[in-house]
C-alpha positions as semicolon CSV with decimal commas, in nm:
position;residue;x (nm);y (nm);z (nm)
1;M;0,202;0,857;-0,532
2;E;-0,010;0,732;-0,244
3;H;0,129;0,482;0,007
4;E;-0,011;0,289;0,300
5;M;0,130;0,065;0,569
6;R;0,028;-0,301;0,573
7;A;0,088;-0,558;0,848
8;E;0,272;-0,888;0,825
9;Y;0,165;-1,123;1,103
10;E;0,348;-1,369;1,323
11;E;0,367;-1,724;1,188
12;G;0,027;-1,893;1,221
13;S;-0,163;-1,567;1,273
14;S;-0,401;-1,400;1,033
15;G;-0,540;-1,052;0,986
16;R;-0,883;-1,209;0,999
17;V;-0,847;-1,252;1,376
18;A;-0,897;-0,936;1,580
19;G;-0,587;-0,848;1,778
20;A;-0,356;-1,080;1,580
21;P;0,007;-1,000;1,667
22;V;0,183;-0,795;1,399
23;K;0,534;-0,917;1,323
24;I;0,644;-0,620;1,111
25;W;0,492;-0,330;0,917
26;H;0,558;-0,288;0,545
27;M;0,487;-0,002;0,305
28;V;0,285;-0,059;-0,012
29;R;0,220;0,169;-0,307
30;G;-0,142;0,260;-0,352
31;V;-0,375;0,013;-0,189
32;G;-0,205;-0,303;-0,314
33;T;-0,076;-0,606;-0,129
34;A;0,280;-0,614;-0,263
35;A;0,519;-0,452;-0,017
36;M;0,788;-0,224;-0,154
37;C;1,045;-0,485;-0,043
38;G;0,874;-0,743;-0,267
39;R;0,692;-0,945;0,000
40;E;0,332;-1,032;-0,086
41;L;0,100;-0,956;0,205
42;D;-0,249;-1,082;0,288
43;A;-0,530;-0,878;0,135
44;D;-0,712;-0,880;0,469
45;S;-0,415;-0,761;0,676
46;E;-0,448;-0,444;0,880
47;T;-0,355;-0,118;0,708
48;R;-0,258;0,221;0,843
49;P;-0,200;0,554;0,671
50;A;0,155;0,625;0,553
51;D;0,171;0,914;0,803
52;D;0,191;0,652;1,082
53;W;0,535;0,546;0,954
54;G;0,781;0,560;1,242
55;T;0,512;0,601;1,507
56;V;0,412;0,238;1,567
57;E;0,564;0,022;1,839
58;V;0,608;-0,282;1,610
59;P;0,920;-0,285;1,388
60;F;0,903;-0,146;1,038
61;C;1,062;-0,322;0,740
62;H;1,395;-0,147;0,677
63;S;1,387;-0,217;0,303
64;C;1,036;-0,073;0,267
65;G;1,135;0,226;0,481
66;A;1,442;0,304;0,270
67;M;1,245;0,290;-0,056
68;Y;0,956;0,488;0,091
69;L;1,187;0,769;0,204
70;R;1,330;0,795;-0,148
71;E;0,980;0,843;-0,292
72;V;0,838;1,100;-0,052
73;P;0,963;1,455;-0,005
């Protein structure tokens, strides 16, 4: 199964604005907008490849991380 990271932004920020501050990164299955933890994310939020998991300076959702690690070898 393919995964990708998707950003959740600080309150009042949007992915439509370049350089918007990311609050936390989530993992989604496929190219959807529903995070593995159940949070619905904006369709226009920044995405990164799943290989970037653990390499970004912004915190990563612990729930998404735990589920992601159970699904990937």
